[in-house]
Each structure stands twice: as structure tokens, then as C-alpha cells.
Amino acid sequence: MHQSFILLFAILAARWVAGQDAPVETDTPSQTTQKEPPSFQGEDTPYQIVPNTDDVPAPEGGDVDIMNKLGTWLYGYTGCKDFPGAKGKIDEAYYDSWVMANTKGVKSDINWNEASALEFLGAPGLNKDKQPQIQAVMANIATVIYSYKNPLFQHYIKVRCDDPAKKCQKRPDNDPCQPNDPDDKDYPFINFCQGFLDRRNLADAITYGKALKSPENLKLSNYDNRAAAFYHELTHLDLAADSPKPNPRVTDLQIDIKLGQSGRTYTTLAYSPLGAKLLARWQGAPGGSSGSTGYYVQKNADNLAYYALAKYVMTKNDNVYPHLPLVTNELDGPPYPRLPGTLVEFVAEDNKLYINTTDDIQTFSKDYGLDLGSDYPGCSDDVNEDAAAVAGSTITIDGIAPNDAYPDDYNKQVENWIADLTKAIEGENPPEEQDPPAEEPKDYEPGTCSFHLKETETCLQDDRNLYAIINLKDGKGNAIGDTQVDSKNPIGDGINAGAGLEFKSKLPKPLVVTGEHRNDYIQFTYGDISWQSKTPAKG
């Protein structure tokens, strides 16, 4: 099969900002039901996972088929046709969240002494009592989405894009958190906002993050994607978290942090890699048990979701853990000044704990993905009626776990990571006596570039059968990049999901190209700009 595309894109800086829009919002009833929902056919075709054989082994005693599969249906898709491509993105994210959930060390056998677990789930001495429950929640999420168990009944999650709780596209400026009852109260639902649809899919996020230069490729936030957001939302559902018994409900906790020695204290949801790491580094309630921190970690959706994402990224990145930002106790020396979004250092002074920074609130919020300094601390995407009560009162980060609460191997890793940041900072700030390097002339004409892409699908397996030949031109039509084609490479370079092509040309950044079998499109990324072969012109 051959396809050709002629696409245009502008060479410009772009950054997606979610603003006040939560990417998704979740509600779950107190009980699930085995009865098919009356509105099961909904506004679009219901979806249930059918695994790719590369993603799951065959069950003991036979092959995968509809008779031995337990899964949870997505149905309804209320209002989703108002957002072109929404259903495909939602279904794909659901499938990919299941792939994440089945990652080794997530569904089972968590290594509690490994860096990713230490930073998102807490030090072993602070979560030991809750380790079985944390593991149980993660195992249950994977099993509820899809398993080989012979089911007594199916489960159902209603999909919406019509914003019933008015938290995204219908959110009023003067009332940021306005609930509204959904139609089917007997079934859990997830509403998907535009912020969710704008994110990359899982494969493209991996390709994008890996292509960045250090230290950007070590920031977990650069691997954010729709599947991780879906996983976050699943943790809110009683069905997935197996709550409220035996496990507590998972919500979005609020934390208080103090910025700067003379700064003020801000309240924020424990969102983003930093928000989750701050909660996991908290030393726990005074006089609390050895599971005090673990109790709160297991109740915060982003701690579970970012741990699962970190573990999945490692499987695609030669087991390299994207560990930034770091959260540390006071340092004796460098790094200072810091690279944005890389390190948060706590200082204890006069019985007060504060983050050692001189950044203004807007800069700190932007660099670390927290919602600080606004008129309200943001809205939880958990719209269960008892969400506030489940979350409890705001947690003040008034003490963080000492270094000796962590294994020696981890502390050594942190030392090495800080040394690497120091070298990076020195590279960013050469001595003043050195003349700045002269600006190199551009090898291309700025403006609107264009390229022609010829795609070939071979008869190999789906993970290795898509290839492309690309011819790239600058703003004046000059050739600035071509795929090398010869007898050894007659159909171009591979563009397969999970191993996308980084097409290098005379432009300052590579064009990342990934072919997708599901929904039959090609994903393109240039810097912070992403689009698809199905994206309308100027769309």
C-alpha cells in the first residue's frame, strides 16, 4: 500500500498550555451493575479491548477469544462527535492505558527500592504498611480493563465529551467547579475535555521525549500523553481501584507548600510529576505509623499514574528512568543557578520548611506544572459527591523524609544526577571572559515549509511494516532534506509506532514521523508542534 501526503507547517515556537482546563473528569457510582446500560449503543459504537498478540501472552490452556475474556466496555460517547477524531483518540488511550497497566513492575512485583517507586510511592519505611494495597490497586486496574478470567458479568464506563460538570469547555469564569448530575447515575463515567484530546498518544510521546536533548529527555512531564491521563482517571473509579473496600478511594489531594524564605504558602492539587513527588517525599503526619505517607500516596491519582508511566517509559528507553525533577533536602553546594524544571531543594529553618527558590510564582508554576497563585487552587477532576471528604483536609508539606530513609544505592544515584545537572548548568553558563559564539548562518529560508511523504506498508508484522520517503523544502521551495533511497533502502525509513523516524534536515530540529495502524494515520511532531495526516489544512 502506498500513500502520499503534501503537508505544510510553519517554523515557529509553540507551547500547549492547559490553563484552567482539566483534561478529563471522572464520576463513579457507589455500586457497579451487571446489566447492560439502557443507552449502551449511545451516540457511537461501544468499544472493548481486543489485544494485539504482541501486547499480551496467550492465557494458560488456550488462545484469546471472546468466550474467555473479561473486559470493561466504553460506551455512550455523548457529545464526542462535536470533536473530530475524539472517539479514536479515546479508544486508543484506553487500550494504551491497559498496556501501561500491564508493565512489569506495575501490575505485579513492584520493586519498592527502585528509584521510580521511591519517588512516586514513598520510602519503604514510610509506606510499608500500605504496600499491599498500592500493589492491589495497580493489579486491579489492569484486570478490570481486560483479563482472561471467565466473567460473571461485564463492566461498563460511560464516555462523555459534553462537559456535564462544567469543568472544561463549559466552565464559567466566576464558578470554576460547578457540578452537574450525569444522565446514567448507575454507571461510572469519564468526561474528556479538549486538553485531553490535544495530548500526544503514548507512542508519539515516547518518541518525542527520547528525541529531546538532555536534560529535557529526563523530565517525565515531556512524556505526558493521553494514555497516562486515562490511567489517572481510571484510578478514580471504584470499579478500577476496588474501593471503597478493601482499598480507599483514589482522588486528587491538595497540598500546601511554601516558596522562598520570605515567600507565602500556596495551596495546589498534587498534580504533575512534582506534585506527586512532593507528596511521596513528605515525612508523614506527626506521630503517624510507618504507613502514614503511603496512606496518602495510594489516595492520590497522579502518584499511581506517574509511577506507571515512568515504568513504561523505561521499557522503551533502555531502562533509563526519566527522573526529573528531583526533590531534595538542602544541598551543600551546586547546582545553582538551576535549569528550569529540574530540581526542587527544601530548606528547614526556624521550624519552617520552604522551597529554596527566587523564582516568581508564575515562573515556578510554569516550570513545574503546578497551579499556584490563581484565585482558586484548581478543580479536582474527581466529581464524585464525596470526593472532598475522601481527599480530606489539605496536607501541609512541613517536613520531608531524610536521606537516610532511602537506600544507599538511591542516594548515590541522586548524587550522580545532581553532578550531571551541575555539568549541564556549567555548559549553559560559560565563563564571562569567553566571547559568545557567533550566530551561524541558517541553511534554510524561514517561513512555511512543505514536504512530500510517500508511505509504504509491507507484509511484515504490524510493528515493523511501515516505511516512508520524505522530501522536505524550505520557505522558498529549496530542498533541505531527502530520504536516502538506494538498492538497500528502496522504500525509505521505518516509521513504526514505538520506533518512529527522526527525520533530520537543515532545520534546527528533527521532524518526528510515526505511522499508526489503529485509525490509519501518520503522526508528525516538530518541536512542540504536533499534527496528523488527517489534520485539516491550517487545523
Coordinates of C-alpha atoms in Angstrom, one line a residue:
M1 CA 0.0 0.0 0.0
H2 CA 1.3 3.5 -0.9
Q3 CA 0.0 6.8 0.4
S4 CA 1.3 10.2 -0.4
F5 CA 0.8 13.4 1.6
I6 CA 1.6 17.0 1.0
L7 CA 1.6 18.9 4.2
L8 CA 2.6 22.4 5.3
F9 CA 3.8 23.6 8.6
A10 CA 5.2 26.9 9.9
I11 CA 8.6 27.1 11.7
L12 CA 7.6 28.8 14.9
A13 CA 7.7 28.3 18.6
A14 CA 4.6 26.8 20.1
R15 CA 3.6 25.6 23.6
W16 CA 0.4 23.9 24.6
V17 CA -1.0 25.4 27.8
A18 CA -3.9 23.7 29.5
G19 CA -4.7 26.7 31.5
Q20 CA -7.7 26.0 33.8
D21 CA -9.0 23.1 31.7
A22 CA -8.8 19.7 33.3
P23 CA -8.1 17.1 30.6
V24 CA -10.7 14.8 31.9
E25 CA -13.2 14.4 34.8
T26 CA -14.5 11.3 36.5
D27 CA -17.5 10.2 38.4
T28 CA -18.4 6.7 39.8
P29 CA -21.5 5.4 41.5
S30 CA -21.3 3.6 44.8
Q31 CA -22.2 0.3 43.1
T32 CA -21.5 -1.2 39.7
T33 CA -24.1 -3.3 37.8
Q34 CA -24.0 -6.3 35.6
K35 CA -27.0 -5.2 33.5
E36 CA -26.2 -3.7 30.1
P37 CA -26.9 0.1 30.2
P38 CA -30.2 1.1 28.6
S39 CA -28.3 3.6 26.5
F40 CA -25.5 1.2 25.6
Q41 CA -25.5 1.9 21.9
G42 CA -25.2 5.6 22.6
E43 CA -24.0 8.1 20.0
D44 CA -21.2 5.9 18.7
T45 CA -20.1 2.3 18.6
P46 CA -19.2 0.8 22.0
Y47 CA -15.5 -0.2 22.4
Q48 CA -13.9 -3.1 24.2
I49 CA -10.2 -4.0 24.1
V50 CA -9.1 -6.8 21.7
P51 CA -5.4 -7.1 22.4
N52 CA -2.7 -7.2 19.9
T53 CA -0.9 -10.5 20.3
D54 CA 2.4 -8.6 20.8
D55 CA 0.9 -6.9 23.8
V56 CA -0.3 -9.9 25.8
P57 CA 0.6 -13.5 26.1
A58 CA -2.0 -16.2 25.5
P59 CA -3.8 -17.5 28.6
E60 CA -2.9 -20.8 30.1
G61 CA -4.9 -23.5 28.4
G62 CA -5.8 -21.8 25.2
D63 CA -5.9 -18.7 23.0
V64 CA -7.6 -15.4 23.3
D65 CA -11.2 -15.4 22.3
I66 CA -14.5 -13.7 23.2
M67 CA -15.5 -16.6 25.4
N68 CA -12.7 -16.3 27.9
K69 CA -12.3 -12.5 28.0
L70 CA -13.5 -10.2 30.8
G71 CA -13.3 -6.6 30.0
T72 CA -14.9 -3.2 30.6
W73 CA -16.9 -1.6 27.8
L74 CA -16.6 2.1 26.9
Y75 CA -20.0 3.3 25.6
G76 CA -22.1 6.4 25.1
Y77 CA -19.6 8.9 23.6
T78 CA -22.1 11.7 24.5
G79 CA -21.2 14.8 22.6
C80 CA -17.9 13.4 21.3
K81 CA -18.9 13.8 17.6
D82 CA -18.5 17.6 18.2
F83 CA -14.7 17.0 18.4
P84 CA -13.4 15.4 15.2
G85 CA -11.3 12.3 15.9
A86 CA -12.3 12.2 19.6
K87 CA -13.6 8.6 19.6
G88 CA -10.4 7.2 18.0
K89 CA -8.2 9.1 20.5
I90 CA -10.3 8.0 23.5
D91 CA -10.3 4.3 22.4
E92 CA -6.6 4.3 21.6
A93 CA -5.8 5.9 25.0
Y94 CA -7.9 3.2 26.7
Y95 CA -6.0 0.5 25.0
D96 CA -2.7 2.1 25.8
S97 CA -3.6 2.7 29.4
W98 CA -4.1 -1.1 29.6
V99 CA -0.6 -1.6 28.1
M100 CA 0.8 0.7 30.7
A101 CA -1.1 -1.1 33.5
N102 CA 0.5 -4.4 32.4
T103 CA 4.0 -3.1 32.5
K104 CA 6.4 -5.3 34.5
G105 CA 6.7 -3.9 38.0
V106 CA 3.3 -2.1 37.8
K107 CA 0.7 -4.9 37.6
S108 CA 2.8 -7.1 39.9
D109 CA 6.2 -7.3 41.6
I110 CA 6.8 -3.6 42.4
N111 CA 10.4 -3.1 43.4
W112 CA 9.9 -0.7 46.4
N113 CA 13.7 0.1 46.5
E114 CA 13.9 1.3 42.9
A115 CA 14.1 5.0 42.2
S116 CA 10.7 5.3 40.4
A117 CA 8.9 3.6 43.3
L118 CA 10.8 5.6 45.9
E119 CA 10.0 8.9 44.3
F120 CA 6.3 8.3 43.5
L121 CA 5.2 5.8 46.1
G122 CA 7.4 6.8 49.0
A123 CA 10.4 5.5 51.0
P124 CA 9.9 1.9 52.3
G125 CA 9.8 3.0 55.9
L126 CA 7.0 5.4 55.1
N127 CA 4.8 3.2 53.0
K128 CA 5.5 -0.3 54.3
D129 CA 2.0 -0.8 55.8
K130 CA 0.3 0.2 52.6
Q131 CA 2.4 -1.6 50.0
P132 CA -0.1 -4.5 49.7
Q133 CA -2.9 -2.1 49.0
I134 CA -0.9 0.0 46.5
Q135 CA 0.0 -3.1 44.6
A136 CA -3.6 -4.4 44.7
V137 CA -5.0 -1.2 43.2
M138 CA -2.5 -1.4 40.3
A139 CA -3.2 -5.1 39.7
N140 CA -6.9 -4.5 39.7
I141 CA -6.8 -1.6 37.2
A142 CA -5.1 -3.9 34.7
T143 CA -7.5 -6.8 35.3
V144 CA -10.7 -4.7 35.1
I145 CA -9.7 -3.2 31.7
Y146 CA -9.1 -6.7 30.3
S147 CA -8.3 -10.2 31.5
Y148 CA -8.7 -13.8 30.7
K149 CA -10.9 -14.6 33.6
N150 CA -14.3 -16.2 32.9
P151 CA -16.6 -13.4 33.9
L152 CA -19.8 -13.5 35.9
F153 CA -20.7 -10.2 34.3
Q154 CA -19.3 -7.3 32.2
H155 CA -18.5 -3.8 33.4
Y156 CA -19.3 -0.5 31.6
I157 CA -17.9 3.0 31.7
K158 CA -19.8 5.8 30.0
V159 CA -17.8 8.2 27.8
R160 CA -18.8 11.8 27.6
C161 CA -17.4 14.9 25.8
D162 CA -20.2 17.2 26.7
D163 CA -18.7 18.5 30.0
P164 CA -21.6 17.7 32.4
A165 CA -19.7 19.0 35.4
K166 CA -18.7 22.3 33.6
K167 CA -15.0 21.9 34.2
C168 CA -13.6 22.5 30.8
Q169 CA -15.2 23.9 27.6
K170 CA -18.4 24.9 29.5
R171 CA -16.6 26.1 32.7
P172 CA -17.9 29.5 33.8
D173 CA -15.2 32.1 34.7
N174 CA -16.9 33.0 38.0
D175 CA -17.6 29.5 39.2
P176 CA -14.7 27.1 38.4
C177 CA -16.1 24.0 40.0
Q178 CA -19.8 23.6 39.2
P179 CA -21.2 20.0 39.4
N180 CA -24.0 18.8 37.3
D181 CA -25.6 15.3 37.6
P182 CA -24.9 12.9 34.7
D183 CA -27.7 11.1 33.0
D184 CA -26.8 7.5 33.9
K185 CA -26.3 7.5 37.7
D186 CA -25.9 3.7 37.9
Y187 CA -22.8 3.7 35.8
P188 CA -19.4 5.3 36.1
F189 CA -18.5 8.0 33.6
I190 CA -15.4 9.8 32.3
N191 CA -15.7 13.2 30.5
F192 CA -12.9 14.1 28.1
C193 CA -12.0 17.7 27.6
Q194 CA -10.1 19.4 24.8
G195 CA -7.0 19.3 26.9
F196 CA -7.0 15.5 26.8
L197 CA -7.6 15.4 23.0
D198 CA -4.7 17.8 22.4
R199 CA -2.1 15.5 24.1
R200 CA 0.1 13.1 22.2
N201 CA -0.7 9.4 22.1
L202 CA 1.6 7.0 24.0
A203 CA 3.9 6.0 21.2
D204 CA 4.4 9.6 20.0
A205 CA 5.1 10.8 23.5
I206 CA 7.8 8.2 23.9
T207 CA 9.3 9.2 20.5
Y208 CA 9.1 12.9 21.3
G209 CA 10.6 12.6 24.8
K210 CA 13.5 10.4 23.7
A211 CA 14.4 12.9 20.9
L212 CA 14.9 15.8 23.2
K213 CA 18.4 16.8 24.4
S214 CA 19.5 16.3 28.0
P215 CA 18.2 17.2 30.5
E216 CA 14.8 17.7 28.7
N217 CA 14.7 14.0 27.8
L218 CA 15.0 13.2 31.5
K219 CA 11.8 15.2 32.5
L220 CA 8.9 12.8 33.0
S221 CA 6.5 15.6 32.1
N222 CA 7.9 15.5 28.5
Y223 CA 6.4 12.0 28.1
D224 CA 2.9 13.1 29.2
N225 CA 0.2 11.5 27.0
R226 CA -3.5 10.6 26.6
A227 CA -2.9 7.0 28.0
A228 CA -1.4 8.3 31.2
A229 CA -4.3 10.7 31.6
F230 CA -6.8 7.9 31.1
Y231 CA -4.9 5.7 33.6
H232 CA -5.2 8.6 36.1
E233 CA -9.0 8.8 35.6
L234 CA -9.4 5.0 36.0
T235 CA -7.9 5.2 39.5
H236 CA -10.9 7.4 40.5
L237 CA -13.4 4.7 39.6
D238 CA -14.4 2.3 42.4
L239 CA -14.6 -0.3 39.7
A240 CA -10.9 0.0 38.9
A241 CA -9.4 0.9 42.3
D242 CA -11.6 -1.8 44.1
S243 CA -12.8 0.8 46.5
P244 CA -14.0 1.9 49.0
K245 CA -13.4 -1.6 50.3
P246 CA -10.9 -3.1 50.6
N247 CA -9.0 -0.1 49.2
P248 CA -9.6 3.6 50.0
R249 CA -11.0 5.8 47.2
V250 CA -8.4 7.5 45.0
T251 CA -8.9 11.2 44.5
D252 CA -6.8 14.4 43.9
L253 CA -5.3 15.6 47.1
Q254 CA -4.4 19.2 47.9
I255 CA -1.0 20.1 49.4
D256 CA 0.4 23.4 50.9
I257 CA 3.9 24.4 50.0
K258 CA 5.9 27.5 51.0
L259 CA 8.0 29.1 48.3
G260 CA 11.1 31.0 49.4
Q261 CA 12.3 32.0 52.8
S262 CA 10.1 35.1 53.0
G263 CA 7.5 33.9 50.5
R264 CA 4.0 32.8 51.1
T265 CA 2.4 29.4 51.3
Y266 CA 0.4 28.2 48.3
T267 CA -2.3 25.5 48.0
T268 CA -2.3 23.3 45.0
L269 CA -3.5 19.9 43.8
A270 CA -0.8 17.2 44.0
Y271 CA -0.8 17.1 40.2
S272 CA 2.2 16.8 37.8
P273 CA 5.4 14.8 38.5
L274 CA 6.5 17.4 41.0
G275 CA 3.2 17.5 42.9
A276 CA 3.2 13.7 43.2
K277 CA 6.9 13.6 44.3
L278 CA 6.3 16.3 46.9
L279 CA 3.6 14.1 48.4
A280 CA 5.7 11.0 48.3
R281 CA 8.7 12.8 49.9
W282 CA 6.5 14.1 52.8
Q283 CA 7.7 12.6 56.0
G284 CA 4.1 11.9 57.1
A285 CA 1.7 13.1 59.8
P286 CA 3.4 13.7 63.2
G287 CA 3.2 10.5 65.3
G288 CA 1.9 8.6 62.3
S289 CA 2.5 4.9 61.6
S290 CA 5.1 3.6 59.2
G291 CA 2.4 3.7 56.5
S292 CA 1.4 7.3 57.1
T293 CA 2.9 8.6 53.8
G294 CA 1.8 5.5 52.0
Y295 CA -1.8 6.1 53.0
Y296 CA -1.9 9.4 51.2
V297 CA 0.2 8.3 48.3
Q298 CA -2.3 5.5 47.5
K299 CA -5.2 8.0 47.6
N300 CA -3.6 10.4 45.0
A301 CA -4.2 9.6 41.4
D302 CA -1.1 11.2 39.9
N303 CA 1.2 9.3 42.2
L304 CA -0.1 6.0 40.8
A305 CA -0.4 7.2 37.2
Y306 CA 3.1 8.8 37.0
Y307 CA 4.7 5.7 38.6
A308 CA 3.0 3.5 35.9
L309 CA 4.1 6.0 33.2
A310 CA 7.7 6.1 34.4
K311 CA 7.9 2.3 34.4
Y312 CA 6.5 2.1 30.9
V313 CA 8.9 4.7 29.6
M314 CA 11.8 2.7 31.0
T315 CA 10.8 -0.3 28.9
K316 CA 11.2 1.8 25.8
N317 CA 14.3 3.7 26.8
D318 CA 16.9 1.1 27.7
N319 CA 15.7 1.1 31.3
V320 CA 16.6 4.8 31.8
Y321 CA 14.4 6.4 34.4
P322 CA 13.3 10.0 33.5
H323 CA 13.9 11.2 37.0
L324 CA 13.5 15.0 36.7
P325 CA 12.5 17.0 38.6
L326 CA 14.5 15.9 41.7
V327 CA 13.2 16.7 45.2
T328 CA 16.0 17.0 47.8
N329 CA 16.9 18.2 51.2
E330 CA 19.2 21.2 51.4
L331 CA 22.3 20.9 49.3
D332 CA 25.8 21.8 50.5
G333 CA 26.9 23.0 47.1
P334 CA 25.8 23.4 43.5
P335 CA 23.7 23.2 41.3
Y336 CA 22.9 26.9 41.3
P337 CA 21.5 28.7 39.3
R338 CA 19.2 25.8 38.3
L339 CA 18.0 24.7 35.0
P340 CA 14.2 25.3 34.8
G341 CA 12.1 22.3 36.0
T342 CA 14.9 20.1 37.1
L343 CA 15.4 20.4 40.9
V344 CA 13.4 21.5 44.0
E345 CA 15.5 21.9 47.2
F346 CA 13.9 22.1 50.6
V347 CA 15.4 24.1 53.4
A348 CA 14.4 23.8 57.1
E349 CA 14.9 26.9 59.1
D350 CA 13.3 28.3 62.3
N351 CA 10.9 25.3 62.4
K352 CA 9.7 26.2 58.9
L353 CA 10.2 24.3 55.7
Y354 CA 10.4 26.1 52.4
I355 CA 11.4 25.6 48.8
N356 CA 14.7 27.3 48.1
T357 CA 13.9 29.4 45.1
T358 CA 13.9 33.1 44.0
D359 CA 11.6 32.4 41.1
D360 CA 8.3 34.4 40.9
I361 CA 5.2 32.4 41.2
Q362 CA 4.3 32.4 37.5
T363 CA 7.8 31.1 36.6
F364 CA 7.8 28.4 39.2
S365 CA 4.3 27.3 38.2
K366 CA 5.1 27.1 34.5
D367 CA 8.4 25.3 35.0
Y368 CA 7.0 22.6 37.3
G369 CA 3.4 22.2 36.0
L370 CA 1.7 23.3 39.3
D371 CA -1.4 25.6 39.6
L372 CA -0.1 28.2 42.1
G373 CA -1.1 31.8 42.7
S374 CA -4.5 31.7 41.0
D375 CA -7.7 32.9 42.6
Y376 CA -8.5 29.2 43.3
P377 CA -6.2 26.2 43.5
G378 CA -7.8 24.4 40.6
C379 CA -10.5 21.8 40.5
S380 CA -10.1 18.1 41.1
D381 CA -11.2 16.1 38.1
D382 CA -12.9 13.7 40.5
V383 CA -16.5 14.8 40.6
N384 CA -17.8 12.1 43.0
E385 CA -20.1 13.6 45.5
D386 CA -17.9 12.6 48.4
A387 CA -14.6 13.5 46.7
A388 CA -13.8 16.3 49.1
A389 CA -14.5 14.2 52.1
V390 CA -12.4 11.3 50.7
A391 CA -9.5 13.7 50.0
G392 CA -9.6 15.1 53.5
S393 CA -8.1 18.4 54.5
T394 CA -5.1 20.0 52.7
I395 CA -1.8 18.3 53.5
T396 CA 0.9 20.8 54.6
I397 CA 4.3 19.7 53.4
D398 CA 6.0 20.6 56.7
G399 CA 8.8 18.1 56.6
I400 CA 10.4 15.8 54.1
A401 CA 11.9 12.4 54.6
P402 CA 15.7 12.5 55.4
N403 CA 18.2 10.9 53.1
D404 CA 18.8 8.0 55.5
A405 CA 15.2 6.9 54.9
Y406 CA 16.3 5.8 51.4
P407 CA 18.5 3.0 50.3
D408 CA 22.2 3.9 49.8
D409 CA 22.0 3.0 46.1
Y410 CA 19.3 5.5 45.5
N411 CA 21.2 8.3 47.4
K412 CA 24.2 7.6 45.2
Q413 CA 22.0 7.8 42.1
V414 CA 20.8 11.2 43.3
E415 CA 24.4 12.4 43.8
N416 CA 25.2 11.4 40.2
W417 CA 22.1 13.1 38.8
I418 CA 22.9 16.3 40.6
A419 CA 26.5 16.1 39.3
D420 CA 25.1 15.8 35.8
L421 CA 22.9 18.8 36.3
T422 CA 25.9 20.8 37.6
K423 CA 27.8 19.9 34.3
A424 CA 24.7 20.9 32.3
I425 CA 24.5 24.3 34.1
E426 CA 28.2 25.0 33.5
G427 CA 27.5 24.3 29.8
E428 CA 24.6 26.7 29.9
N429 CA 26.7 29.4 31.6
P430 CA 30.2 29.7 30.2
P431 CA 32.8 32.0 31.9
E432 CA 32.1 35.7 31.3
E433 CA 35.6 36.2 29.7
Q434 CA 34.6 33.9 26.8
D435 CA 33.2 35.6 23.8
P436 CA 29.8 34.3 22.9
P437 CA 29.8 32.1 19.8
A438 CA 28.9 33.8 16.6
E439 CA 25.5 33.1 15.3
E440 CA 25.8 30.5 12.5
P441 CA 24.1 31.4 9.2
K442 CA 20.9 29.5 8.5
D443 CA 20.9 26.8 5.9
Y444 CA 17.3 27.3 5.0
E445 CA 14.9 30.1 4.2
P446 CA 12.5 30.7 7.1
G447 CA 8.7 30.7 6.5
T448 CA 6.2 28.0 5.7
C449 CA 8.0 24.7 4.9
S450 CA 6.5 21.8 3.0
F451 CA 7.2 18.2 2.5
H452 CA 6.0 15.3 0.4
L453 CA 5.8 11.9 2.1
K454 CA 5.4 8.5 0.3
E455 CA 4.3 5.8 2.7
T456 CA 4.7 2.0 2.0
E457 CA 3.1 -0.8 4.0
T458 CA 4.9 -4.2 3.6
C459 CA 3.7 -7.7 4.5
L460 CA 5.8 -7.9 7.7
Q461 CA 4.3 -7.7 11.2
D462 CA 2.4 -4.5 12.1
D463 CA 5.2 -3.3 14.4
R464 CA 7.8 -3.2 11.5
N465 CA 5.9 -2.8 8.2
L466 CA 5.5 1.0 7.7
Y467 CA 8.1 2.9 5.7
A468 CA 8.4 6.4 4.3
I469 CA 10.3 8.5 1.8
I470 CA 10.3 12.2 2.6
N471 CA 11.3 15.2 0.5
L472 CA 11.4 18.5 2.6
K473 CA 11.5 22.0 1.2
D474 CA 12.1 25.4 3.0
G475 CA 10.1 28.6 2.7
K476 CA 11.3 29.3 -0.8
G477 CA 11.0 25.8 -2.1
N478 CA 14.6 24.8 -1.8
A479 CA 15.3 21.2 -1.0
I480 CA 16.6 20.9 2.6
G481 CA 16.2 17.2 3.4
D482 CA 15.6 14.0 1.5
T483 CA 15.4 10.3 2.4
Q484 CA 18.3 8.4 1.1
V485 CA 16.9 5.8 -1.3
D486 CA 19.1 3.1 -2.9
S487 CA 19.1 -0.6 -3.6
K488 CA 19.5 -1.4 0.1
N489 CA 16.8 1.1 1.2
P490 CA 14.3 1.2 -1.7
I491 CA 11.2 2.1 0.3
G492 CA 12.7 4.6 2.8
D493 CA 13.0 4.5 6.6
G494 CA 10.8 2.8 9.2
I495 CA 8.1 5.0 10.8
N496 CA 6.5 2.3 13.1
A497 CA 4.8 3.0 16.4
G498 CA 7.3 2.9 19.3
A499 CA 10.2 3.4 16.8
G500 CA 9.2 6.5 14.9
L501 CA 11.5 8.2 12.4
E502 CA 13.5 11.2 13.5
F503 CA 13.9 12.8 10.1
K504 CA 16.9 15.2 10.2
S505 CA 17.3 18.0 7.7
K506 CA 18.8 21.5 7.6
L507 CA 16.1 22.6 10.1
P508 CA 17.3 23.1 13.7
K509 CA 15.1 20.2 15.0
P510 CA 14.2 16.8 13.6
L511 CA 10.7 16.1 12.2
V512 CA 9.4 13.0 14.1
V513 CA 7.2 10.8 12.0
T514 CA 5.2 7.8 13.4
G515 CA 2.8 5.6 11.4
E516 CA -0.3 4.3 13.2
H517 CA -2.3 1.2 12.2
R518 CA -5.2 2.0 14.5
N519 CA -7.3 4.6 12.8
D520 CA -4.8 4.6 9.9
Y521 CA -3.0 7.9 10.1
I522 CA 0.5 9.3 10.4
Q523 CA 1.6 11.4 13.4
F524 CA 4.0 14.3 12.9
T525 CA 5.9 16.3 15.6
Y526 CA 8.3 19.2 15.1
G527 CA 9.5 20.7 18.4
D528 CA 6.3 21.4 20.5
I529 CA 4.0 21.2 17.4
S530 CA 2.1 18.0 16.7
W531 CA -0.4 17.2 14.0
Q532 CA -1.7 14.2 12.0
S533 CA -2.1 13.3 8.3
K534 CA -5.8 13.7 8.9
T535 CA -5.5 17.2 10.4
P536 CA -7.3 19.7 8.1
A537 CA -5.2 22.4 6.4
K538 CA -4.4 25.2 8.9
G539 CA -6.1 22.9 11.5

